[in-house]
Each structure stands twice: as structure tokens, then as C-alpha cells.
Amino acid sequence: MPWLTVAVVVPLIAAALCAALPARASRLPHVVALGATAVSAIALVATVVRFDTAEGMQLVEQARWIPSIDVAWRLGVDGMALVLALLTVVLSAAAIGYGVGPRPMTRAAAGLLLLLEGSTLAFFLAEDFILFYVAFDVSLVAMYFLIALWGEERRRYAALKFFLYTLIGSLPILLGIIALFLSSDPQTFDMTRLATEHPVAGGGLGATLVFLAFFVGFAIKIPIVPFHTWLPAAHVEAPTAGSVLLAGVLLKMGTYGLVRVNLQMLPDAFATYALPIALLGLVSVLYGALVALAQTDLKRMIAYTSVNHMGYVVIAVAAAAASGISSRARELAVDGAVLQMVAHGLVTATLFFLAGFIKDRAKTRDLGKLGGLLRPMPVYGSLVALTFFASLGLPGLAQFPAELLIFLGTFDVYPAIAAVAVLGIVITAALFLLALQRAFMGTTPKGLRKLADLGARELVAVVPLVGLFVALGLYPRLALDLIRSVSWLAGGG
Amino acid sequence: MPNGGTLEQAKSIEEMMLRELAWLWPIGALTLGAIVAVLLTMVLPRHRQGLIGAWAAGAHVTAAVLAVAVWLDRGVRAIMEQTVIVDGLSLTMTALIGISGALCIALARPALAGTEREGEFYAMLTFASLSAVMLVMAADAALLGLAIGALGLSTFVMTGYLRRSTRSNEASIKYYIFGTVSGAFMLYGLSWWFGLAGTTNLRLIGEQLQSAPQGYVIASTALVIFGLGYKAALVPFHFWTPDAYDGAPVSVAAYMSVLPKLAGLAALARVLTLALPEDTAGWATAIAVLAALTMTVGNVAALAQRNVVRLLAYSSIAQSGYLLMGVAAINGSDQGLAALVYYAMAYAAMNLGAFAVVAAVQRERRSVDIDAFKGLGRTHPWWTVVLVLSFLSLLGLPPLAGFVGKLELFKASIDAGQSWLAVVAVVNTVISLYYYLRVISPAVLDAPAEAEPGVPRTWVVRPTPIAVVLGLTAVATVAFGLAAEPLLRLAEKATMLSG
């Protein structure tokens, strides 16, 4: 059974099916969407069972697609692709379960969520560069419509900005892909081959341009300061499930690309520019934390902490690029970076859910107007507290081992940068504690005293995510055993 | 064969030409189609003139089928004393012209039904397609001039079809004057070539021009590019485009944005490679600069448009710029021509789809302003699906036809050492996002205008001819992207005979 193909194709087929459903069966789109996601999840679990952690790229499924330009349907997994695909399917299930727009979910909403799920899975599993690019852009279109159709007041503006920025990022990636294709011999879009053969070697002008084309594209997606300005708008205006997938999955596409393409395919050029990129990552860490500190809107605050958390990933990847091929620091840094992607995905997705819940009830997310929420909503309050602690990197929760590995890896290469980056953790700790204090402690304003605590639908969406990040925090080897960058980092299969 | 051969030679040439008529089947089908259409116009009563449309569409499809048949049965060949080249490029373009022409007739029929001179319109359209086919097959300066002239004349009549509309008249006059002047310039340039080379055969001209004085070659080539560039709506020869498209019936705008343009570009590719082999006079760079200018001006001007026909007019100028990347790369990369041919097919599908939606909207809402597209998703889901698909494909988003087209063009450009042009095209693609979304977004996101709250959502598309065009173009736009293989193979085989 081609499990990876099943995982990718079933949501896409279900998306098409949603368009064809009769209008009368109002609950059917939701059921179809959940069913398709369950199939994807089963297919990925089957992949985990067959996965060999000692191997690199494996379980490759190939089919002819456009052979005259060597475009093929190539899917495969290594540690990084596998955990990110799992993350995608978990968060998609949560988002679809929670729903977007009017309830019961419309055909369009279910179809777009499925399209987004299928395309992001295809992106992480793709081993063909054109498929990779196609998936990147299709996910962009799906997210555009999700924001523009069901977002908040300024959704049009935010959706357009998101589309524009990501397209600006994706087109240089296309040029980079073509450049890699033309310089490989025989010409190929096979990512496994490009990662082992390094057709654009060295750090000359050509390699630099190709490297920069990819870097700019992924930097916008991650986002790295100064390419981040689309992020607060998109996150704040997106519907809750949209923000969840945007922060939880779509940002990871950037860091995934940074590792998969820049680090694996262009190691020489990356080594040349590792220091400036690590510094950009450091700027993201500090700037994201400081700006988040200044926010009063809960969603905006979380959005900026994403800039901060993804900054650690960038630093780690840059440190890995600067260190030699087989150094221990390199593996630590990359393991940490991938774990951070997963941990941040789970934690931030939960945060966006929680921010959405309070907006639904109190009609505001302004920290200044909220207060004493712990009293009327004890379950909600404790979940928020737990997730805030996870996000600030408290030991025992998922982001702690990730950030620890990142710092361990980075100290070897850039001790100064690592030392300054720790400041970011201090600032985020302060801002989360401050937010907790403002919104949950103290006296409850009159209007908020009668707020209902979380309902079943909401708990179903967040509790599994919370469970996962607690589990990862207590036993990080759950993910680290799968990730094992040592087996795939050098490329090949 | 110059003058003064013997009688025997003349006879053998005559015999040869008779045998070579088999290669002219597609041209014959269109000629017959046009002439019979004219005759039918005189015979049939007004309410039966729609039959002429069916006849003309049939002639177009037959021409397309015959083009395939000739290729498979007879192969490629330069015929009629090397004046007409029947090769992969011209046969592919002939088939494309035949199919797109038939689609345009289907698009025109509902709007024209029952109007004055409906039959003449179809006859003129068939004449225009005939000239377009001649244009892509021409390997002789005289035939080239003739084809350009005939194409200009017949499209001029089509543009002015709405005789009582002053805008249509203005459009037609503008188009005519611009067309005549550029045609004259081109003939002048061709006469220089004749003077420099002593022959009208483009391949022989190519041999002679290599030793001709550079200054003359550059000047005359510029004049020839002027004439063909006008047909393809290249900047700076594009000024007529928005007015002509906007004044003409929407179906004519659709026709003009696809057939004369693609024929002009294919002819440009052929003329430049035949008459200026080995990049004489550095034309590859000149064309690349022209491509950059064309896409930039088209895209930037499109940003300000609220009238969707004008917006598509500027968009089609920008698309000419992308297509021109293929022409510019012909010399430096063996993928240039294939990229051009592939993008031409993709462009025909997606642009006709876009115009079909506009025609449908204009028919129902009597307006082509952006506001007329509000709430289209609620009232007409299928139109909206086609609109979104064709516009996103024009933008170049995967996995649609336009994406594979751009991929091929970018590859050809970079391969030909014109990476800067690929970068310009990327920047342009980003610019174009704004105006393509400007139409998509009211259609998908807005509620319908207040006038028709009661209009129920309908999945049935009427009138039938437009539904056919919408369906075919949408399927092609998706299939050319997802299942690009056969088309890419075809594009690879669509090569030029070098005389």
C-alpha cells in the first residue's frame, strides 16, 4: 500500500468531493472532512510503523507524472518530514473538528481545510521539487480563501497581504528550483538526488544567488525579521482554526525548507552566510519577544512570540550550517530545531485556540479589558496557564527540550549569539507571566463574571494538543527517536 | 526559380505544386469555409444566420483536424517554392487557431443572434483565421505582408461590428489606422530586406543579410518587428489594444487577444530565425528587452483598471511579454520554441476561459465593471469556478496550465543566459496578483448587488454555447497543468523547418 500517497491524496479527493456534496446534507461536509483526516492519520501511523530510524530518506513512492521534464510524483519520508507530517495531520484534525465559519461547516469551508491539509502534507512529504512548489502555492491559495472568507473585520486586507508576501517569497524559490534543475546532470527535480549531489557547490556568485533566492522565500514564510510584517495581520484576522494552521503548520514550511533546501542542498553557500543568518535569527528572537511584550491584543501577542520562537530555529540551522559535516553540535542543533518546530506547532496552535475561545465569549482579546478570568472559567484559566508555561519554555513541557538542544548545539559554534538569545527566553517569560496576571488574576470585571467555561467541542480541540505537548516535554525521545537528524542530514537515502 | 526557365521546368514545377496541394488542406478548409459563409449570408434569412456560425465553426474544427492529419500522414515540408512552410510549429498553431476560432464563434453566437449582418461576422472571422494560418506558415516576405494585411482588414471589420456604437466605431478606426501604419512600416522594412538580399524568400534573405551592412539590417529588422509586434500587442505598439478590446463585442476581444496575437508571435519567431539566423544584429537581446517592457507596462497599466475587459486587455499585453520570453530564448536555448508553443496553448485556454466568463457576466448584468462581478459565487457557482481557475492560471499558480507554461519559459530564459528576464517576469507576476485578485475577490467574497437578492443560485449554465466554452476552457486549464505531458511532448515536436 502506498501509504504516503494515501495520506496526501485522500484529503485532496475529499476536498473535491465536498464541492459535489448535495446542499441539503448539512452535516456531511464536516463528516467527510473528519473521515478523510482520519484516513490520512492512519496512513501516517502505518508509515511510522514501517519507518526505520537508522535510515535517511526512505519509503519513497514514485510515479510518472510529466516525464518529459522529469517531474514525477515522488513522496518520501525522513525523520523531519515524518514528524512534521504527523504534526500537520494532528493540527488539521483539531482545526477541522473545531471548524471554520458558520456551523455546521459549509462545503466550501470543509473543502478548503482539506485542500490545505492535503497540500501541506504534500509539501512535507514531497521529494520532487515541482511537487514541493505546487504544494507550497496551493496551500497559499487555500489559506488565502480561509482568511478572506471567514476572518475577522479586516480579513480582506490581511488575506491580500498574506497572499502577496508569500507569492513574493515563492517565486524566487521557483527560480532557485530551476537553477538547481539546470545545473544538475542529468537534469532532475529529484530532491533526494539534489541533496546528495549538490549540483550548485561552493560559495561563488551563482551559488550565492541560488541560496539567496531560496533563503528569501523561506525567510518570508518563517518569518524572519524584517520579512515578518505579514504575520501579525494574517494571524489576527484569520478565523481561529485558520490561525491554528497558519502558526502550527504553515510557518513550519519555511523552516522545513531552510533545512531541506538551503542546508541540505546548498551547504557550502550556507556555511559562507551562516553568521549573518544566525544574526538575523537573533534579531528575530529579540525583536519578536520585545514587540510581543508591548501587545495588548492576545492574538497579536501570540503572533509575535512565533517570530521569537522561530528565531531559535533559524539560529540553530545557521549554527548547524557553520559547523562541520559530522560534528555533534550540528546534530544537536538540527534535532533541536526540528523538535522546536513540532513543539511550537502544538503549543502555539493551542494558544490560538484559547485566544479564539475568549474572543467568542468576551467579544474582546484586549488584555486591558480582561481580568480575573480564572474565577468564572477555571478550566480555561488553567489550560491557558499551562500553555503559557509551555510557550515560555518551562521544563517538563515540550519547548524546553527543544530549546535546550538548540542552545547546546549553538553554544559550540556561536557562543555569543546563544548567550544573547537566552535573553529572548527571559523576555517571553516576562510577557507571558504579565499576560497571565492581567487577564486571569485579580478581580473579574462585571461583564465577565458570567462567562461559561469551555464546552465539549472546545475541549476536544485543545486537550489532545495539550496532552501531546506535555508528553513531549516529559519524554522528548518520543519525537527525537523519529527525528534523528544524524541519519538524514547528509542527504541521500 | 527566377524568371526565364524552360517550358519543361515550368511544367515540372506546376506538377510539383499540384502535388503539394495536399499540405494546404487546412488552409483549404478555412478558405472554403469563408467563401461558402459569404454565399450563405446572401441566401439565408436573418433568423437562420446562426447556421452560418455553425458552418464557420465546423470549418475551423475541420482545419484543426486536417492540420493533425497532414502532420501524421504527410509530415512536414516547405512547399510552393519555399513560400509556405508546413512544419510542426505552423501545424500546431493551425490546430490551435482552428479550435480557438471555433470557441470564439460559440462565444459570439448568443450575443450576435438575430443582429444585422450576423452571417458576415462569421465569414469575416473565418477570413481572419485563414490569414492567421497563412501568417504562421509564411516563409516569404511577400506572403508575410499579404497575411498581415488580410488579418488586419478582417479583424478591423470585426472590431467595428457594433455599427451603432460610437465606441465600437472609434475602436475600429483606431485599430485600423494603427494597423495600416504599422503594416506599411513593416512592408517598408521587408522592401529593405528585398533590396539587401535580392529575394523575397526569408531563408535566402537570411543568408544574404549576414554580409549586409549592420546599420541597414538593424533598421529594417526594427521595422519588421514593428509590424508583427503590433499584431501581438507588444509594447510600444500596444496603444490600440485596450480601446479596441473594449469597443468591440466581448467575443471579438477574446478572438483578438488570442488568435492574431499568437499568430503574430509565432510568425515573429519564424521570421527572426529564418531571416536573422545566428542572432544577426543581436535581436535576441532586443526581443528580451521588448519582453521585459511589454510585461511591465501591461501589468502596471492593468492595476488601475476597473473595466474587466480593459483589465484583460492589459493583462493580455503582459502575457505577450511572457510569451516573448520564449521568442527571445530561441537562439540561446533549444527549449525556447517549445516553451513558446506550450505557453501559447495554455494561454489560449485560460484567456478564452476568462473572456467567456466576462461575456456571460456582461450578457446577464449588462456591465463589465468590477462591481458587476460582486457575489458571482453565490448566484453562478460554475462561472466563478472558471473565473478563479483562469485568473489564477493567468497569474501562473500551480498546478494550472499557466504555471507549467511559466515554468517552461523561465527554464528557457535561464538556460538561454537571460536570467535577468526571468527575474523581471517574477516581479511582474507579483504585480499581476493585485489585479487578478481584484476581480476574483468581489466574485468570491462579496454578496450579490442589492438588485438581485432573490436570484436563486443556479448550477445550470445558459446559454449553451457559452457553457460549452466555459467547460472546455476550464477543463483545459486544469488538464494542461496536471496532465501536461502530452502537450509538452507536442510542444517539443513543434519545431521549425529551416527553409
mmCIF file with all atom_site columns, N, CA and C in Angstrom, chain A residues 173-209:
data_model
loop_
_atom_site.group_PDB
_atom_site.id
_atom_site.type_symbol
_atom_site.label_atom_id
_atom_site.label_alt_id
_atom_site.label_comp_id
_atom_site.label_asym_id
_atom_site.label_entity_id
_atom_site.label_seq_id
_atom_site.pdbx_PDB_ins_code
_atom_site.Cartn_x
_atom_site.Cartn_y
_atom_site.Cartn_z
_atom_site.occupancy
_atom_site.B_iso_or_equiv
_atom_site.pdbx_formal_charge
_atom_site.auth_seq_id
_atom_site.auth_comp_id
_atom_site.auth_asym_id
_atom_site.auth_atom_id
_atom_site.pdbx_PDB_model_num
ATOM 1   N N  . ILE A 1 173 ? 11.793 31.161 -5.025  1.00 0.00 ? 173 ILE A N  1
ATOM 2   C CA . ILE A 1 173 ? 12.021 29.729 -4.809  1.00 0.00 ? 173 ILE A CA 1
ATOM 3   C C  . ILE A 1 173 ? 11.915 28.996 -6.140  1.00 0.00 ? 173 ILE A C  1
ATOM 4   N N  . LEU A 1 174 ? 10.942 29.383 -6.957  1.00 0.00 ? 174 LEU A N  1
ATOM 5   C CA . LEU A 1 174 ? 10.796 28.735 -8.264  1.00 0.00 ? 174 LEU A CA 1
ATOM 6   C C  . LEU A 1 174 ? 12.051 28.952 -9.114  1.00 0.00 ? 174 LEU A C  1
ATOM 7   N N  . LEU A 1 175 ? 12.561 30.180 -9.106  1.00 0.00 ? 175 LEU A N  1
ATOM 8   C CA . LEU A 1 175 ? 13.785 30.431 -9.879  1.00 0.00 ? 175 LEU A CA 1
ATOM 9   C C  . LEU A 1 175 ? 14.937 29.597 -9.335  1.00 0.00 ? 175 LEU A C  1
ATOM 10  N N  . GLY A 1 176 ? 15.007 29.500 -8.010  1.00 0.00 ? 176 GLY A N  1
ATOM 11  C CA . GLY A 1 176 ? 16.054 28.686 -7.406  1.00 0.00 ? 176 GLY A CA 1
ATOM 12  C C  . GLY A 1 176 ? 15.934 27.232 -7.821  1.00 0.00 ? 176 GLY A C  1
ATOM 13  N N  . ILE A 1 177 ? 14.694 26.738 -7.840  1.00 0.00 ? 177 ILE A N  1
ATOM 14  C CA . ILE A 1 177 ? 14.471 25.349 -8.237  1.00 0.00 ? 177 ILE A CA 1
ATOM 15  C C  . ILE A 1 177 ? 14.945 25.132 -9.674  1.00 0.00 ? 177 ILE A C  1
ATOM 16  N N  . ILE A 1 178 ? 14.591 26.090 -10.547 1.00 0.00 ? 178 ILE A N  1
ATOM 17  C CA . ILE A 1 178 ? 15.007 25.952 -11.955 1.00 0.00 ? 178 ILE A CA 1
ATOM 18  C C  . ILE A 1 178 ? 16.528 25.984 -12.050 1.00 0.00 ? 178 ILE A C  1
ATOM 19  N N  . ALA A 1 179 ? 17.152 26.855 -11.274 1.00 0.00 ? 179 ALA A N  1
ATOM 20  C CA . ALA A 1 179 ? 18.609 26.943 -11.324 1.00 0.00 ? 179 ALA A CA 1
ATOM 21  C C  . ALA A 1 179 ? 19.239 25.617 -10.884 1.00 0.00 ? 179 ALA A C  1
ATOM 22  N N  . LEU A 1 180 ? 18.708 25.024 -9.808  1.00 0.00 ? 180 LEU A N  1
ATOM 23  C CA . LEU A 1 180 ? 19.237 23.733 -9.367  1.00 0.00 ? 180 LEU A CA 1
ATOM 24  C C  . LEU A 1 180 ? 19.019 22.677 -10.438 1.00 0.00 ? 180 LEU A C  1
ATOM 25  N N  . PHE A 1 181 ? 17.826 22.712 -11.050 1.00 0.00 ? 181 PHE A N  1
ATOM 26  C CA . PHE A 1 181 ? 17.495 21.750 -12.104 1.00 0.00 ? 181 PHE A CA 1
ATOM 27  C C  . PHE A 1 181 ? 18.476 21.871 -13.258 1.00 0.00 ? 181 PHE A C  1
ATOM 28  N N  . LEU A 1 182 ? 18.700 23.100 -13.699 1.00 0.00 ? 182 LEU A N  1
ATOM 29  C CA . LEU A 1 182 ? 19.553 23.275 -14.877 1.00 0.00 ? 182 LEU A CA 1
ATOM 30  C C  . LEU A 1 182 ? 21.006 22.920 -14.581 1.00 0.00 ? 182 LEU A C  1
ATOM 31  N N  . SER A 1 183 ? 21.430 23.062 -13.316 1.00 0.00 ? 183 SER A N  1
ATOM 32  C CA . SER A 1 183 ? 22.836 22.750 -13.057 1.00 0.00 ? 183 SER A CA 1
ATOM 33  C C  . SER A 1 183 ? 23.066 21.295 -12.684 1.00 0.00 ? 183 SER A C  1
ATOM 34  N N  . SER A 1 184 ? 21.998 20.538 -12.444 1.00 0.00 ? 184 SER A N  1
ATOM 35  C CA . SER A 1 184 ? 22.213 19.124 -12.143 1.00 0.00 ? 184 SER A CA 1
ATOM 36  C C  . SER A 1 184 ? 22.455 18.353 -13.442 1.00 0.00 ? 184 SER A C  1
ATOM 37  N N  . ASP A 1 185 ? 23.131 17.225 -13.314 1.00 0.00 ? 185 ASP A N  1
ATOM 38  C CA . ASP A 1 185 ? 23.473 16.480 -14.525 1.00 0.00 ? 185 ASP A CA 1
ATOM 39  C C  . ASP A 1 185 ? 23.357 14.977 -14.262 1.00 0.00 ? 185 ASP A C  1
ATOM 40  N N  . PRO A 1 186 ? 22.455 14.236 -14.900 1.00 0.00 ? 186 PRO A N  1
ATOM 41  C CA . PRO A 1 186 ? 21.414 14.726 -15.807 1.00 0.00 ? 186 PRO A CA 1
ATOM 42  C C  . PRO A 1 186 ? 20.381 15.542 -15.046 1.00 0.00 ? 186 PRO A C  1
ATOM 43  N N  . GLN A 1 187 ? 19.734 16.450 -15.762 1.00 0.00 ? 187 GLN A N  1
ATOM 44  C CA . GLN A 1 187 ? 18.833 17.390 -15.106 1.00 0.00 ? 187 GLN A CA 1
ATOM 45  C C  . GLN A 1 187 ? 17.695 16.663 -14.392 1.00 0.00 ? 187 GLN A C  1
ATOM 46  N N  . THR A 1 188 ? 17.441 17.110 -13.149 1.00 0.00 ? 188 THR A N  1
ATOM 47  C CA . THR A 1 188 ? 16.431 16.412 -12.364 1.00 0.00 ? 188 THR A CA 1
ATOM 48  C C  . THR A 1 188 ? 15.769 17.348 -11.363 1.00 0.00 ? 188 THR A C  1
ATOM 49  N N  . PHE A 1 189 ? 14.527 17.025 -11.024 1.00 0.00 ? 189 PHE A N  1
ATOM 50  C CA . PHE A 1 189 ? 13.844 17.704 -9.927  1.00 0.00 ? 189 PHE A CA 1
ATOM 51  C C  . PHE A 1 189 ? 13.811 16.817 -8.681  1.00 0.00 ? 189 PHE A C  1
ATOM 52  N N  . ASP A 1 190 ? 14.511 15.700 -8.718  1.00 0.00 ? 190 ASP A N  1
ATOM 53  C CA . ASP A 1 190 ? 14.510 14.756 -7.612  1.00 0.00 ? 190 ASP A CA 1
ATOM 54  C C  . ASP A 1 190 ? 15.270 15.362 -6.432  1.00 0.00 ? 190 ASP A C  1
ATOM 55  N N  . MET A 1 191 ? 14.554 15.627 -5.346  1.00 0.00 ? 191 MET A N  1
ATOM 56  C CA . MET A 1 191 ? 15.192 16.332 -4.229  1.00 0.00 ? 191 MET A CA 1
ATOM 57  C C  . MET A 1 191 ? 16.223 15.462 -3.527  1.00 0.00 ? 191 MET A C  1
ATOM 58  N N  . THR A 1 192 ? 16.003 14.157 -3.510  1.00 0.00 ? 192 THR A N  1
ATOM 59  C CA . THR A 1 192 ? 16.978 13.283 -2.862  1.00 0.00 ? 192 THR A CA 1
ATOM 60  C C  . THR A 1 192 ? 18.311 13.360 -3.606  1.00 0.00 ? 192 THR A C  1
ATOM 61  N N  . ARG A 1 193 ? 18.234 13.323 -4.920  1.00 0.00 ? 193 ARG A N  1
ATOM 62  C CA . ARG A 1 193 ? 19.468 13.403 -5.701  1.00 0.00 ? 193 ARG A CA 1
ATOM 63  C C  . ARG A 1 193 ? 20.133 14.756 -5.526  1.00 0.00 ? 193 ARG A C  1
ATOM 64  N N  . LEU A 1 194 ? 19.328 15.822 -5.543  1.00 0.00 ? 194 LEU A N  1
ATOM 65  C CA . LEU A 1 194 ? 19.915 17.155 -5.398  1.00 0.00 ? 194 LEU A CA 1
ATOM 66  C C  . LEU A 1 194 ? 20.575 17.302 -4.033  1.00 0.00 ? 194 LEU A C  1
ATOM 67  N N  . ALA A 1 195 ? 20.014 16.647 -3.012  1.00 0.00 ? 195 ALA A N  1
ATOM 68  C CA . ALA A 1 195 ? 20.586 16.765 -1.670  1.00 0.00 ? 195 ALA A CA 1
ATOM 69  C C  . ALA A 1 195 ? 21.881 15.976 -1.538  1.00 0.00 ? 195 ALA A C  1
ATOM 70  N N  . THR A 1 196 ? 22.064 14.939 -2.355  1.00 0.00 ? 196 THR A N  1
ATOM 71  C CA . THR A 1 196 ? 23.315 14.184 -2.263  1.00 0.00 ? 196 THR A CA 1
ATOM 72  C C  . THR A 1 196 ? 24.351 14.695 -3.243  1.00 0.00 ? 196 THR A C  1
ATOM 73  N N  . GLU A 1 197 ? 23.880 15.165 -4.411  1.00 0.00 ? 197 GLU A N  1
ATOM 74  C CA . GLU A 1 197 ? 24.842 15.521 -5.455  1.00 0.00 ? 197 GLU A CA 1
ATOM 75  C C  . GLU A 1 197 ? 25.340 16.956 -5.366  1.00 0.00 ? 197 GLU A C  1
ATOM 76  N N  . HIS A 1 198 ? 24.583 17.820 -4.696  1.00 0.00 ? 198 HIS A N  1
ATOM 77  C CA . HIS A 1 198 ? 24.974 19.232 -4.564  1.00 0.00 ? 198 HIS A CA 1
ATOM 78  C C  . HIS A 1 198 ? 25.419 19.838 -5.893  1.00 0.00 ? 198 HIS A C  1
ATOM 79  N N  . PRO A 1 199 ? 24.522 19.956 -6.863  1.00 0.00 ? 199 PRO A N  1
ATOM 80  C CA . PRO A 1 199 ? 24.933 20.473 -8.167  1.00 0.00 ? 199 PRO A CA 1
ATOM 81  C C  . PRO A 1 199 ? 25.468 21.904 -8.097  1.00 0.00 ? 199 PRO A C  1
ATOM 82  N N  . VAL A 1 200 ? 24.957 22.686 -7.181  1.00 0.00 ? 200 VAL A N  1
ATOM 83  C CA . VAL A 1 200 ? 25.489 24.046 -7.049  1.00 0.00 ? 200 VAL A CA 1
ATOM 84  C C  . VAL A 1 200 ? 26.376 24.057 -5.813  1.00 0.00 ? 200 VAL A C  1
ATOM 85  N N  . ALA A 1 201 ? 27.638 23.714 -6.004  1.00 0.00 ? 201 ALA A N  1
ATOM 86  C CA . ALA A 1 201 ? 28.552 23.644 -4.868  1.00 0.00 ? 201 ALA A CA 1
ATOM 87  C C  . ALA A 1 201 ? 29.322 24.954 -4.751  1.00 0.00 ? 201 ALA A C  1
ATOM 88  N N  . GLY A 1 202 ? 30.065 25.064 -3.659  1.00 0.00 ? 202 GLY A N  1
ATOM 89  C CA . GLY A 1 202 ? 30.892 26.235 -3.471  1.00 0.00 ? 202 GLY A CA 1
ATOM 90  C C  . GLY A 1 202 ? 30.085 27.428 -2.999  1.00 0.00 ? 202 GLY A C  1
ATOM 91  N N  . GLY A 1 203 ? 30.780 28.565 -2.833  1.00 0.00 ? 203 GLY A N  1
ATOM 92  C CA . GLY A 1 203 ? 30.105 29.762 -2.351  1.00 0.00 ? 203 GLY A CA 1
ATOM 93  C C  . GLY A 1 203 ? 30.245 30.914 -3.319  1.00 0.00 ? 203 GLY A C  1
ATOM 94  N N  . GLY A 1 204 ? 30.383 30.593 -4.608  1.00 0.00 ? 204 GLY A N  1
ATOM 95  C CA . GLY A 1 204 ? 30.578 31.644 -5.613  1.00 0.00 ? 204 GLY A CA 1
ATOM 96  C C  . GLY A 1 204 ? 29.307 32.448 -5.841  1.00 0.00 ? 204 GLY A C  1
ATOM 97  N N  . LEU A 1 205 ? 29.366 33.311 -6.857  1.00 0.00 ? 205 LEU A N  1
ATOM 98  C CA . LEU A 1 205 ? 28.246 34.215 -7.111  1.00 0.00 ? 205 LEU A CA 1
ATOM 99  C C  . LEU A 1 205 ? 26.981 33.440 -7.467  1.00 0.00 ? 205 LEU A C  1
ATOM 100 N N  . GLY A 1 206 ? 27.122 32.454 -8.359  1.00 0.00 ? 206 GLY A N  1
ATOM 101 C CA . GLY A 1 206 ? 25.949 31.679 -8.770  1.00 0.00 ? 206 GLY A CA 1
ATOM 102 C C  . GLY A 1 206 ? 25.297 30.999 -7.567  1.00 0.00 ? 206 GLY A C  1
ATOM 103 N N  . ALA A 1 207 ? 26.146 30.324 -6.778  1.00 0.00 ? 207 ALA A N  1
ATOM 104 C CA . ALA A 1 207 ? 25.613 29.619 -5.617  1.00 0.00 ? 207 ALA A CA 1
ATOM 105 C C  . ALA A 1 207 ? 24.965 30.599 -4.642  1.00 0.00 ? 207 ALA A C  1
ATOM 106 N N  . THR A 1 208 ? 25.589 31.767 -4.493  1.00 0.00 ? 208 THR A N  1
ATOM 107 C CA . THR A 1 208 ? 25.036 32.766 -3.578  1.00 0.00 ? 208 THR A CA 1
ATOM 108 C C  . THR A 1 208 ? 23.650 33.196 -4.024  1.00 0.00 ? 208 THR A C  1
ATOM 109 N N  . LEU A 1 209 ? 23.503 33.438 -5.334  1.00 0.00 ? 209 LEU A N  1
ATOM 110 C CA . LEU A 1 209 ? 22.203 33.887 -5.826  1.00 0.00 ? 209 LEU A CA 1
ATOM 111 C C  . LEU A 1 209 ? 21.146 32.814 -5.617  1.00 0.00 ? 209 LEU A C  1
#
